Coordinates of C-alpha atoms and ligand atoms in Angstrom, one line a residue:
X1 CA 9.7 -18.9 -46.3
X2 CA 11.4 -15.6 -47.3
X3 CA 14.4 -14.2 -45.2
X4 CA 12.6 -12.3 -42.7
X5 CA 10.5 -15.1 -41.2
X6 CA 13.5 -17.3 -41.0
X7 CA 15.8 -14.5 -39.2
X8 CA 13.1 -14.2 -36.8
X9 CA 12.7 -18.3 -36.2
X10 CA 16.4 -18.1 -35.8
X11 CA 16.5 -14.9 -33.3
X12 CA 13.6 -16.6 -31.5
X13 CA 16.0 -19.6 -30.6
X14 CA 18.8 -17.3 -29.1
X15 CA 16.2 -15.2 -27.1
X16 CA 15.1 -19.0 -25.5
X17 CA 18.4 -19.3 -25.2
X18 CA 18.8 -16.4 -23.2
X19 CA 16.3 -16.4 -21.1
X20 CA 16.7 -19.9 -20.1
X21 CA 20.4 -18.6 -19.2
X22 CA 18.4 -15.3 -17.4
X23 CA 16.6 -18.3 -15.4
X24 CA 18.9 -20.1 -14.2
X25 CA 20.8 -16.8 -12.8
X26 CA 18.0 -15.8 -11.2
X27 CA 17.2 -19.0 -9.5
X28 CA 21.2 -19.0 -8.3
X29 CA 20.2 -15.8 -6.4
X30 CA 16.9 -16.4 -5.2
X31 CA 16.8 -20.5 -4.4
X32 CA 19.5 -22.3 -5.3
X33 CA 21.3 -24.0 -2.4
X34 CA 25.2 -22.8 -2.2
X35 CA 26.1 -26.1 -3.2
X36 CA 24.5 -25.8 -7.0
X37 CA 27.4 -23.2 -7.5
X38 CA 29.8 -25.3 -9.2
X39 CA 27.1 -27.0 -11.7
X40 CA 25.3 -23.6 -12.4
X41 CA 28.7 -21.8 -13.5
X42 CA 29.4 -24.9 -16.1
X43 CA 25.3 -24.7 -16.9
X44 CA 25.1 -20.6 -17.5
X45 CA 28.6 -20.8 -19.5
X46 CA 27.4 -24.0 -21.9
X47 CA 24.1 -21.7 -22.6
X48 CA 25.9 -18.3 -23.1
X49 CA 28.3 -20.3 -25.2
X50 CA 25.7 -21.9 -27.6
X51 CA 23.7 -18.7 -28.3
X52 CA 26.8 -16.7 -29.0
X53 CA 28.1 -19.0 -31.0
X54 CA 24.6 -19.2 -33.0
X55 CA 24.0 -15.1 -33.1
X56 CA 27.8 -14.9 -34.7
X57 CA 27.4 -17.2 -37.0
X58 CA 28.2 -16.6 -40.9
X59 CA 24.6 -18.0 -41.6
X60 CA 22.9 -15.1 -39.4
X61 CA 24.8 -12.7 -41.1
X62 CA 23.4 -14.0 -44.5
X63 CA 20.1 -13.9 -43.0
X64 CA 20.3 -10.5 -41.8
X65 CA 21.9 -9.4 -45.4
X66 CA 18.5 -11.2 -47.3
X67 CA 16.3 -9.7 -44.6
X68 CA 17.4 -6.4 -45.1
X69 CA 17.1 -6.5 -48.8
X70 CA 13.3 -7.6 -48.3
X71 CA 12.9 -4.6 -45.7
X72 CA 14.0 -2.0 -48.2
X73 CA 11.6 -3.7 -50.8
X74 CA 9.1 -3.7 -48.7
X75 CA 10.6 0.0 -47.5
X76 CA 10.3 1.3 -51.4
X77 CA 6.6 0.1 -51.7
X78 CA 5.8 2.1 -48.4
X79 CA 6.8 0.1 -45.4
X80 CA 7.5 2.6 -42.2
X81 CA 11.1 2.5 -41.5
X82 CA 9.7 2.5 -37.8
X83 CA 7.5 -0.8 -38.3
X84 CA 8.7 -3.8 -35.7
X85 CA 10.3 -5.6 -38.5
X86 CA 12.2 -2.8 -40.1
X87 CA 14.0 -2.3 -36.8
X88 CA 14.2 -5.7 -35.7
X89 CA 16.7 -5.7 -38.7
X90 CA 18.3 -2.9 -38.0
X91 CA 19.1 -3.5 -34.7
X92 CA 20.0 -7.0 -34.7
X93 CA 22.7 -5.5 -37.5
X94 CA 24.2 -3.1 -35.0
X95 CA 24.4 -6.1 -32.2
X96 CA 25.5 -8.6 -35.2
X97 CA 28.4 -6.4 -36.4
X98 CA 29.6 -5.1 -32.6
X99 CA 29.5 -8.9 -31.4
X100 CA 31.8 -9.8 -34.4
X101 CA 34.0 -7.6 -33.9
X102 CA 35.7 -8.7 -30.6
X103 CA 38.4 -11.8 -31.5
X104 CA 37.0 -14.7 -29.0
X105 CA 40.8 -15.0 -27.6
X106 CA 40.1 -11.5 -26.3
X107 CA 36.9 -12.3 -24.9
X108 CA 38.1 -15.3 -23.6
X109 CA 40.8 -13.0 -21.7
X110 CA 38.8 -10.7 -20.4
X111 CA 36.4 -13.7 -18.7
X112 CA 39.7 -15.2 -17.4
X113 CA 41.1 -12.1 -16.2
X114 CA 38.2 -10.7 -14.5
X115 CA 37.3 -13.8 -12.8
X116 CA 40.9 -13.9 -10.6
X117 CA 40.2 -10.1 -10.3
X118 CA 36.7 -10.5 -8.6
X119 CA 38.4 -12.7 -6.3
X120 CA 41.5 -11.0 -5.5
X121 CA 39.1 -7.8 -5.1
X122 CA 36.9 -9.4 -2.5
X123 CA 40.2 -10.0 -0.3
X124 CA 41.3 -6.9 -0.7
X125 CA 38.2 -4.9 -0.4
X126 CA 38.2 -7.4 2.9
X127 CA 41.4 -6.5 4.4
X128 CA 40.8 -2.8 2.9
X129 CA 44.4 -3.0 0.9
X130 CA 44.5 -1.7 -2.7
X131 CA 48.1 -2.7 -3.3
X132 CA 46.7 -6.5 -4.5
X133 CA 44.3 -5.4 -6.6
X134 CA 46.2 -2.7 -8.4
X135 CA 48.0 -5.3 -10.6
X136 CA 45.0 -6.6 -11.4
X137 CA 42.9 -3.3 -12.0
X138 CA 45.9 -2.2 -14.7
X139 CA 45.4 -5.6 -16.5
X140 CA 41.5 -5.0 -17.0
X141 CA 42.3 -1.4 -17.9
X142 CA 44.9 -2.6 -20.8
X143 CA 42.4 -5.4 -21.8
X144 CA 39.6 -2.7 -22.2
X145 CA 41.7 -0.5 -24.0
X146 CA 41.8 -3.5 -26.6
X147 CA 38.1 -4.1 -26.6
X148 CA 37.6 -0.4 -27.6
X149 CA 40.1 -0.8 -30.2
X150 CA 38.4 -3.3 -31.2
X151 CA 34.9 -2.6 -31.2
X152 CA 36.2 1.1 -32.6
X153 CA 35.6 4.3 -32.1
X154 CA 36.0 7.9 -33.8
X155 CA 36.7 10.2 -30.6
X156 CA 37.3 8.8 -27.7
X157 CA 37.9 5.2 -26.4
X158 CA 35.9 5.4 -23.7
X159 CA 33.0 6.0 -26.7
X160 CA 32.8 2.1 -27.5
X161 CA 32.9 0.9 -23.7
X162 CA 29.8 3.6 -23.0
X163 CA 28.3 2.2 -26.0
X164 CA 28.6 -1.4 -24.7
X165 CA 25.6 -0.1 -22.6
X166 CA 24.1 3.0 -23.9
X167 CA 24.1 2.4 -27.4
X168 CA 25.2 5.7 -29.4
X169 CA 25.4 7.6 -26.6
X170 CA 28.8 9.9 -26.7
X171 CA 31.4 10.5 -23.7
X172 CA 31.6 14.1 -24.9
X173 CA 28.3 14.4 -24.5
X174 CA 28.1 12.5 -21.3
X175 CA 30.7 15.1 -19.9
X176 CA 29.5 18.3 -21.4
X177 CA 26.3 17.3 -19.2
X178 CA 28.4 16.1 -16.2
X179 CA 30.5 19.1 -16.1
X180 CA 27.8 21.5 -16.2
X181 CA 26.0 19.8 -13.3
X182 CA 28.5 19.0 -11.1
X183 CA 29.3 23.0 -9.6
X184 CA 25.6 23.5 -8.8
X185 CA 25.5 19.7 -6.7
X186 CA 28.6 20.4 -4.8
X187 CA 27.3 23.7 -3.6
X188 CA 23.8 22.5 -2.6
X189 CA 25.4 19.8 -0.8
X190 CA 27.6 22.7 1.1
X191 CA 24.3 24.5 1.3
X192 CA 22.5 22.0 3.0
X193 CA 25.4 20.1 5.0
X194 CA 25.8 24.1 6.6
X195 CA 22.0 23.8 8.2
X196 CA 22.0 19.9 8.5
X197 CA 18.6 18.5 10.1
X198 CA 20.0 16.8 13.5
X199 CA 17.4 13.9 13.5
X200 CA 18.3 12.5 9.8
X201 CA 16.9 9.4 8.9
X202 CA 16.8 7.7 12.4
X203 CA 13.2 6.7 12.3
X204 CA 13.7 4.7 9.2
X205 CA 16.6 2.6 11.8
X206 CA 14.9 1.2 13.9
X207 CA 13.0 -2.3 14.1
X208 CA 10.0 -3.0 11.6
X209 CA 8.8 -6.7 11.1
X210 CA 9.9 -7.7 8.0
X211 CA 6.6 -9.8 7.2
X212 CA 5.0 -6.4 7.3
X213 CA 8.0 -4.7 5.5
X214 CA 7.3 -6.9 2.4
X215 CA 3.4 -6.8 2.7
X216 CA 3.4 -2.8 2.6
X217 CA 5.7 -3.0 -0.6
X218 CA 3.3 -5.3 -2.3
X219 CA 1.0 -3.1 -1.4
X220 CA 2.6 -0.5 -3.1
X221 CA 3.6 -1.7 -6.2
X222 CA 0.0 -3.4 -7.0
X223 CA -1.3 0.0 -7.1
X224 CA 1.8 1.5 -9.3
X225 CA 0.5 -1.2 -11.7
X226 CA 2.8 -4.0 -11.9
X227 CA 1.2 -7.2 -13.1
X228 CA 1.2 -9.8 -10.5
X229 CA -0.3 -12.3 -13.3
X230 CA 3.0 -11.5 -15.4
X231 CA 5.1 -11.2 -12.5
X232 CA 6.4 -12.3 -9.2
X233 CA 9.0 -10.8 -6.3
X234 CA 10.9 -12.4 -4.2
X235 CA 13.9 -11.9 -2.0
X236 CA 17.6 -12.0 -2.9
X237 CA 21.2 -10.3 -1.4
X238 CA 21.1 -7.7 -3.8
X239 CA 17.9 -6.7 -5.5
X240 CA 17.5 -7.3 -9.0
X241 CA 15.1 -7.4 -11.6
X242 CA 14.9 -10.2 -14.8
X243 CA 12.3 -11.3 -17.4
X244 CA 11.9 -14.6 -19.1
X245 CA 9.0 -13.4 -21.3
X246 CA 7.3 -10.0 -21.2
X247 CA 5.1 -12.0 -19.3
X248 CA 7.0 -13.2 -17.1
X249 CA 9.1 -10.7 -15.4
X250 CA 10.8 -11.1 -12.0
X251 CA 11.3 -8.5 -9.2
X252 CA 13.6 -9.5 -6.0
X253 CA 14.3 -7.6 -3.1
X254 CA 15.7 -7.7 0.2
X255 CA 14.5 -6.9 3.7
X256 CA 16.3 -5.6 6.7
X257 CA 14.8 -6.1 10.3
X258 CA 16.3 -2.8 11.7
X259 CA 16.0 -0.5 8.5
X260 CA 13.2 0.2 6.4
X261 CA 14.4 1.9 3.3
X262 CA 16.0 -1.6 1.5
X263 CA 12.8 -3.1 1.2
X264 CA 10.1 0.2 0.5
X265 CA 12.5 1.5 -1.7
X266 CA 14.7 -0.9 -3.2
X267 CA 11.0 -2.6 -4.0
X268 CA 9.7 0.5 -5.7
X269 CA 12.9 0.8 -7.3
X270 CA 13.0 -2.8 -9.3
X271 CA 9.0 -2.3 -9.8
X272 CA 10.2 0.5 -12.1
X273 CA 12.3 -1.2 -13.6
X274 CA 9.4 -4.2 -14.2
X275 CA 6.9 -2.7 -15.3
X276 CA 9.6 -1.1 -18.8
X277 CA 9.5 -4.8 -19.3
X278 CA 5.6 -5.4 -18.5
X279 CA 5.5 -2.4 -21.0
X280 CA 7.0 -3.9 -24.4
X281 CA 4.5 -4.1 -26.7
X282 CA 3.1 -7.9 -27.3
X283 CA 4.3 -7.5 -31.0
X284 CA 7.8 -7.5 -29.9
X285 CA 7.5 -10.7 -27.5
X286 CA 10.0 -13.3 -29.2
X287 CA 12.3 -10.9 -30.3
X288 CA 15.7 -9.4 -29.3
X289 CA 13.6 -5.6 -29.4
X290 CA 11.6 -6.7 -26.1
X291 CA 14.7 -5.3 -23.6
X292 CA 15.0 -1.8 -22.7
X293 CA 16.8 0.8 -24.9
X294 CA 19.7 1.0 -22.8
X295 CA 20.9 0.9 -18.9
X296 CA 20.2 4.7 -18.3
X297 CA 16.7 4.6 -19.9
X298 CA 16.1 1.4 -17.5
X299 CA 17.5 3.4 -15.0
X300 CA 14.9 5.6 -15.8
X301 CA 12.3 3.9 -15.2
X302 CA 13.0 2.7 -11.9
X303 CA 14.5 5.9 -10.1
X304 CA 11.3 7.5 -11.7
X305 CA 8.9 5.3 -9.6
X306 CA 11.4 4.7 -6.5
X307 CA 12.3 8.4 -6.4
X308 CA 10.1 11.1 -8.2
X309 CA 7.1 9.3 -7.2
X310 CA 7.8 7.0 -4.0
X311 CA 10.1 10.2 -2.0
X312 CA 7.7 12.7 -3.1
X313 CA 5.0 14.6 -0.6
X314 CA 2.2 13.8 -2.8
X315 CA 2.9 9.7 -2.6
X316 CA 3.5 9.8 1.4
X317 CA 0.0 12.0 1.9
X318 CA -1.7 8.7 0.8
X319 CA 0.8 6.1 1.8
X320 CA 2.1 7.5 5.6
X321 CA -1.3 6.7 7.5
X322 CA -1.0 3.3 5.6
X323 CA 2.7 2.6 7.0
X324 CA 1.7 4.3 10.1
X325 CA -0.8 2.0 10.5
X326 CA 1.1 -1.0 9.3
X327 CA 3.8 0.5 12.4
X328 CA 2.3 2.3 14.6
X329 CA 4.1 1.9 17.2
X330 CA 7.4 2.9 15.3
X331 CA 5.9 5.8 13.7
X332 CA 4.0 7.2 17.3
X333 CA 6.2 10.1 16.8
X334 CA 6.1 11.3 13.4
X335 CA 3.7 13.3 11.3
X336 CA 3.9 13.2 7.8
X337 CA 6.1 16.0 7.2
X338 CA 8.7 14.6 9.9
X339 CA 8.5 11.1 8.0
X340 CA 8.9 13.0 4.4
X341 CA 11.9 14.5 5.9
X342 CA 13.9 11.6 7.4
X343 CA 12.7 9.6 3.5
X344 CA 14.7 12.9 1.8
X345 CA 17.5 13.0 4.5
X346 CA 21.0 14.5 2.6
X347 CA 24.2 13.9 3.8
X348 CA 27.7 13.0 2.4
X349 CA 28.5 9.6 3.0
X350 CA 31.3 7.4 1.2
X351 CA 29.1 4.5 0.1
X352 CA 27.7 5.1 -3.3
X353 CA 24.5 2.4 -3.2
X354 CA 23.9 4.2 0.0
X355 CA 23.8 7.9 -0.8
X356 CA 20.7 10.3 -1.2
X357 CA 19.2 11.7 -4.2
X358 CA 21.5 14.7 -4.1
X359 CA 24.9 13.4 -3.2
X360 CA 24.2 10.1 -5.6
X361 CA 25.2 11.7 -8.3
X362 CA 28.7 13.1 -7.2
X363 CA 29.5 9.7 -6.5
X364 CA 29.1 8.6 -10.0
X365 CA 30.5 11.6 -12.0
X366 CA 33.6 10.4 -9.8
X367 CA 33.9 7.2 -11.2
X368 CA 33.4 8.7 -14.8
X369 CA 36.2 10.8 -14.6
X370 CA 38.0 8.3 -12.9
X371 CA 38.0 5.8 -15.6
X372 CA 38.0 8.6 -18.4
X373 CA 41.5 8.8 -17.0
X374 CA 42.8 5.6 -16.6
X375 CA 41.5 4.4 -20.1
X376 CA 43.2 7.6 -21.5
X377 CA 46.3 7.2 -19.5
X378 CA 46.2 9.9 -17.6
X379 CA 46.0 7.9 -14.5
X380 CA 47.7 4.4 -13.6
X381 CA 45.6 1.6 -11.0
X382 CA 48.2 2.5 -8.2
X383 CA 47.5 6.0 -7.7
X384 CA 43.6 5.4 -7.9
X385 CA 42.9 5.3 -4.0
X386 CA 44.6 8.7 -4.0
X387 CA 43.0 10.0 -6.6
X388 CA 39.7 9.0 -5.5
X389 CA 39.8 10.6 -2.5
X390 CA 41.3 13.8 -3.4
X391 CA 37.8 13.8 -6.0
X392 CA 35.8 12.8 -2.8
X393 CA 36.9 15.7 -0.7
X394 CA 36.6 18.4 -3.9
X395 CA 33.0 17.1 -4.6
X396 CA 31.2 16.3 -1.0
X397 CA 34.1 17.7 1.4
X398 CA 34.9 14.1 3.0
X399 CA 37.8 12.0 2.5
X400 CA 37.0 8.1 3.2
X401 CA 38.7 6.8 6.4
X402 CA 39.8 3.3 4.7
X403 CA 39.8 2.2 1.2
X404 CA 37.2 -0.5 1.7
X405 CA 35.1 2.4 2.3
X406 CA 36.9 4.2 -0.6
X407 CA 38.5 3.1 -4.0
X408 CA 37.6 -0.3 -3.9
X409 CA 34.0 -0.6 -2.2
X410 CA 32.2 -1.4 -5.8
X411 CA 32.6 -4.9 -7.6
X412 CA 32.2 -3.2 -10.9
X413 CA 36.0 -2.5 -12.1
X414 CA 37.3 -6.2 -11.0
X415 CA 34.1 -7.5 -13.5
X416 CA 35.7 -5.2 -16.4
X417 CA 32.6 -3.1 -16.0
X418 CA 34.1 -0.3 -17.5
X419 CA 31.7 2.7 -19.1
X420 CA 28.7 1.2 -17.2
X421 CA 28.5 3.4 -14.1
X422 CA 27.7 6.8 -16.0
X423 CA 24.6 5.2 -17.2
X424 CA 22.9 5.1 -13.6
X425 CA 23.5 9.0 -13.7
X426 CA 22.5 9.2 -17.3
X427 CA 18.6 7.6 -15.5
X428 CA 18.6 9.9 -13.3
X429 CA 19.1 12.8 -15.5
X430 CA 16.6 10.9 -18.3
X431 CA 14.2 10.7 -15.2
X432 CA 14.3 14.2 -15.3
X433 CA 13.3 15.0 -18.4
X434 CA 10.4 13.1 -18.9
X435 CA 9.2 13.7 -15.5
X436 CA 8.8 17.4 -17.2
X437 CA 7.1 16.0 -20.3
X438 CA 4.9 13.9 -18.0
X439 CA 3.6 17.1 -15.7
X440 CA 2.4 19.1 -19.2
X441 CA 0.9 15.9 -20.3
X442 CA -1.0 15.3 -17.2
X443 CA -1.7 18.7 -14.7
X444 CA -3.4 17.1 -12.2
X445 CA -0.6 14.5 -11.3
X446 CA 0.2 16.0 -8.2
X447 CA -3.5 15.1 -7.4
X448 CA -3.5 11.9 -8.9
X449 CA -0.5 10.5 -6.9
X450 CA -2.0 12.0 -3.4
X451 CA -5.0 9.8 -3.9
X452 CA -2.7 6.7 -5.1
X453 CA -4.0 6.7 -8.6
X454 CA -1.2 5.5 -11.3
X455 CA -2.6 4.8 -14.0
X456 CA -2.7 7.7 -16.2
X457 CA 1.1 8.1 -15.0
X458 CA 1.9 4.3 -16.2
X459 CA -0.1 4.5 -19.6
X460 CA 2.0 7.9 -20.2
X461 CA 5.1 5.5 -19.6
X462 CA 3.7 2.9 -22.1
X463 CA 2.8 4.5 -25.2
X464 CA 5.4 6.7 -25.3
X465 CA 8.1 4.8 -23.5
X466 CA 7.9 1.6 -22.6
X467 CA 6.3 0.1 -25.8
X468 CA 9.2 1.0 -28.1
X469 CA 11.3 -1.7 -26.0
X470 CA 14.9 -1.6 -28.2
X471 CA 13.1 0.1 -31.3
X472 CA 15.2 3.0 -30.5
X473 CA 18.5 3.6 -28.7
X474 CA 18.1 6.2 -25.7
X475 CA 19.0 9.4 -27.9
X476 CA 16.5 8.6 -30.3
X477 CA 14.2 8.2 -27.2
X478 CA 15.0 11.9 -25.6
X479 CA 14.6 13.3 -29.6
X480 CA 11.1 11.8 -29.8
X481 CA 9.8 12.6 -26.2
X482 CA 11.6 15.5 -25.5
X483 CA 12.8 17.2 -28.9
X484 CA 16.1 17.4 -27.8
X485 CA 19.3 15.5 -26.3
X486 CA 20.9 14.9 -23.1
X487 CA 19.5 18.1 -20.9
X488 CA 20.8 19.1 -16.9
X489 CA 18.2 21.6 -16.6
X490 CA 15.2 19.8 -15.2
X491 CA 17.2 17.3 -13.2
X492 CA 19.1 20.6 -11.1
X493 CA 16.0 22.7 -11.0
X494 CA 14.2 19.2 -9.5
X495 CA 17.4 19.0 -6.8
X496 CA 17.3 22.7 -6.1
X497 CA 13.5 23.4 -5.8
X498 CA 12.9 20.0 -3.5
X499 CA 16.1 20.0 -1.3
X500 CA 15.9 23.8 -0.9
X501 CA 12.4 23.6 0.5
X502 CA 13.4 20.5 3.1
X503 CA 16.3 22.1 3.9
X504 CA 15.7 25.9 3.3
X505 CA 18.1 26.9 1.6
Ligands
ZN1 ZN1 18.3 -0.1 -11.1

């Protein structure tokens, strides 16, 4: 066997590895009785342990070395420095070298150090009382100051935690795009919290059988495409998605009795996300290059199909008499437009995973600044409740009443999640821009969705998306589809065009 074959029976094993590791988390928050907890922690660490252990290892790094020299043979007699195999090695390089680089005591101290922080966090987030997690929060910010030191960086520290997640994606670039959306937000916001629609969202509040909740989401997502042969859903506390295989890829969602939105459009928010991993092409099955590019090109994907399809006009023309007559005694009272309205309601609010397309945003650039600062030292862990909600007030004119409901409402921080929260703005903003590419590739779209056709939409998606799987890192993505980088444009003329024809202004 030459090198390449036997890198890729080796990279084979980890990827079992991992997804047996990706099974057994899923089953622990879909099935698993609270009593497995113990057993499944020792289980998932033994796993993640082994296939580290194996990816690190000196004799992977020889195979990559061989494997690359047979790449640029076969690369000099005319082998496309696109093909599979030429970027499996690639790849697996950049994820060989940036795993190597963190000393296992440091790892080790991170695991140790977040785990008392998650727990100390959930007391305190309980009793609403930052002063016990501070301590705690300064410690994870010192510890990821040493994992960007060592991962390294050239600019900015904050580069090699973003990168943890959006591979080559820069903060500067990040914040040039942040900064020159965040003016135009805040005023629509002003603009439509001045001529605020008195109903809101109250018809999505009140009770819906959840038998028929679920049922209408199925319905849903079978016609958006996803493969119910190579797939499943089913319910957990907070909505997920995971795959085993590309053909086996698992949705989970939750549903409340007494408010409909969790279920429609948390459902048709992990279907986007399932169908990028129905999408990777069959030649990358096996291999470490069947994921998705990044987190914001995930989040893509599923804010694409939960938001610019499933909260548009053109979706709820063919699906309303459907959910009016899966409801319809709920729904006596509304017409379409009245039902598009309350599903597009705006309002500052202080919970992020609660907020509306418009304000969602604000509540992320937030938390990018925030930890910008504190990894730069410009901010310490004590003052962050008060810096958070002077930031709250500047950017949606509300200042949260407690900081359960402020500073320490997300688990992320106490996890050492640090650099992953831009990358659910960077989907949105990535949702944007292909959303434009997608309208000149297909005019009649509009039409399309309104009689609940998807296809053309989803095989747009595949061969010039979803396919690619890891191939490509997300800026190589934006350069092939859209010719160009990180771009505000299409995401504030989307907010301004939809929002100021609900709300007139
Ligand atoms: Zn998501």
């Amino acid at each position: 066997m030459t090198p390449l074959p036997q890198l890729k029976t080796r990279l084979a094993e980890i990827v079992d590895l991992h997804h047996a590791s990706a099974l057994i988390g899923w089953d622990q928050q879909t099935y698993m009785p609270t009593g497995g907890g113990a057993a499944r922690a020792e289980q998932s660490a033994t796993l993640q342990k082994i296939s580290h252990e194996m990816f690190t290892a000196e004799e992977t790094g020889r195979l990559l070395d061989a494997a690359a020299a047979e790449v640029a043979a076969a690369g000099a007699a005319g082998l496309d420095p696109d093909a599979d195999e030429a970027r499996l090695v690639s790849v697996t390089r950049r994820d060989y070298e940036k795993a190597r680089k963190v000393p296992s005591e440091l790892v080790a101290e991170i695991a140790r150090a977040t785990g008392q922080a998650i727990e100390v966090w959930t007391q305190a987030r309980a009793q609403s009382n930052w002063a016990p997690f501070s301590p705690y929060l300064a410690r994870i910010i010192d510890l990821e100051r040493q994992l960007a030191d060592a991962l390294g960086y050239t600019d900015r520290p904050y580069d090699a935690l973003l990168d943890q997640y959006e591979p080559e994606m820069k903060t500067a670039e990040v914040q040039a795009v942040f900064d020159a959306i965040k003016p135009d937000v805040i005023a629509l916001v002003k603009a439509i919290g001045a001529k605020a629609n008195p109903l809101g969202d109250k018809v999505l509040h009140r009770e819906y059988d959840e038998q028929k909740q679920w049922s209408f989401g199925l319905e849903v997502i079978k016609r958006y495409g996803f493969d119910f042969d190579r797939g499943r859903q089913d319910r957990s506390v907070h909505p997920f998605t995971t795959s085993f295989s590309i053909n086996d890829v698992r949705l989970t969602t939750r549903v409340d009795r007494n408010f409909l939105s969790p279920a429609l459009f948390g459902t048709l928010h992990e279907c986007g996300h399932g169908l990028y991993e129905q999408g990777f092409s069959q030649t990358l099955e096996h291999t470490p290059l069947a994921d998705g590019a990044s987190l914001g090109m995930h989040e893509s994907q599923s804010r694409l199909w939960e938001n610019l399809v499933g909260r548009s006009k053109p979706f709820w023309k063919f699906f309303f008499p459907k959910l009016r007559a899966a409801f319809p005694e709920q729904l006596a009272d509304q017409t379409l437009e009245s039902f598009y309205r309350a599903a597009n309601t705006v309002s500052p609010s202080f919970i992020r995973v609660e907020a509306d397309e418009v304000t969602y945003g604000l509540h992320i650039m937030l938390r990018f600044e925030m930890e910008n600062d504190l990894i730069e030292g410009r901010l310490v862990a004590a003052d962050v409740p008060e810096a958070w909600n002077a930031r709250m007030q500047e950017f949606l004119g509300i200042t949260p009443p407690t900081t359960a409901e402020g500073a320490l409402q997300d688990v992320h921080w106490s996890s050492g999640l640090i650099g992953y929260f831009p990358t659910y703005q960077l989907g949105n903003l990535i949702s944007l821009q292909l959303w434009d590419k997608i309208n000149t590739a297909i005019p009649d779209l509009t039409d399309q969705i309104e009689h609940g056709e998807f296809g053309v939409l989803l095989q747009w998606l595949r061969v010039n998306l979803h396919q690619h799987g890891r191939k490509f890192t997300s800026p190589e993505l934006l350069q092939r589809i859209t010719g160009g980088g990180l771009n505000p444009a299409p995401y504030l003329k989307y907010l301004n065009t939809k929002f100021g024809e609900i709300y007139g202004v």
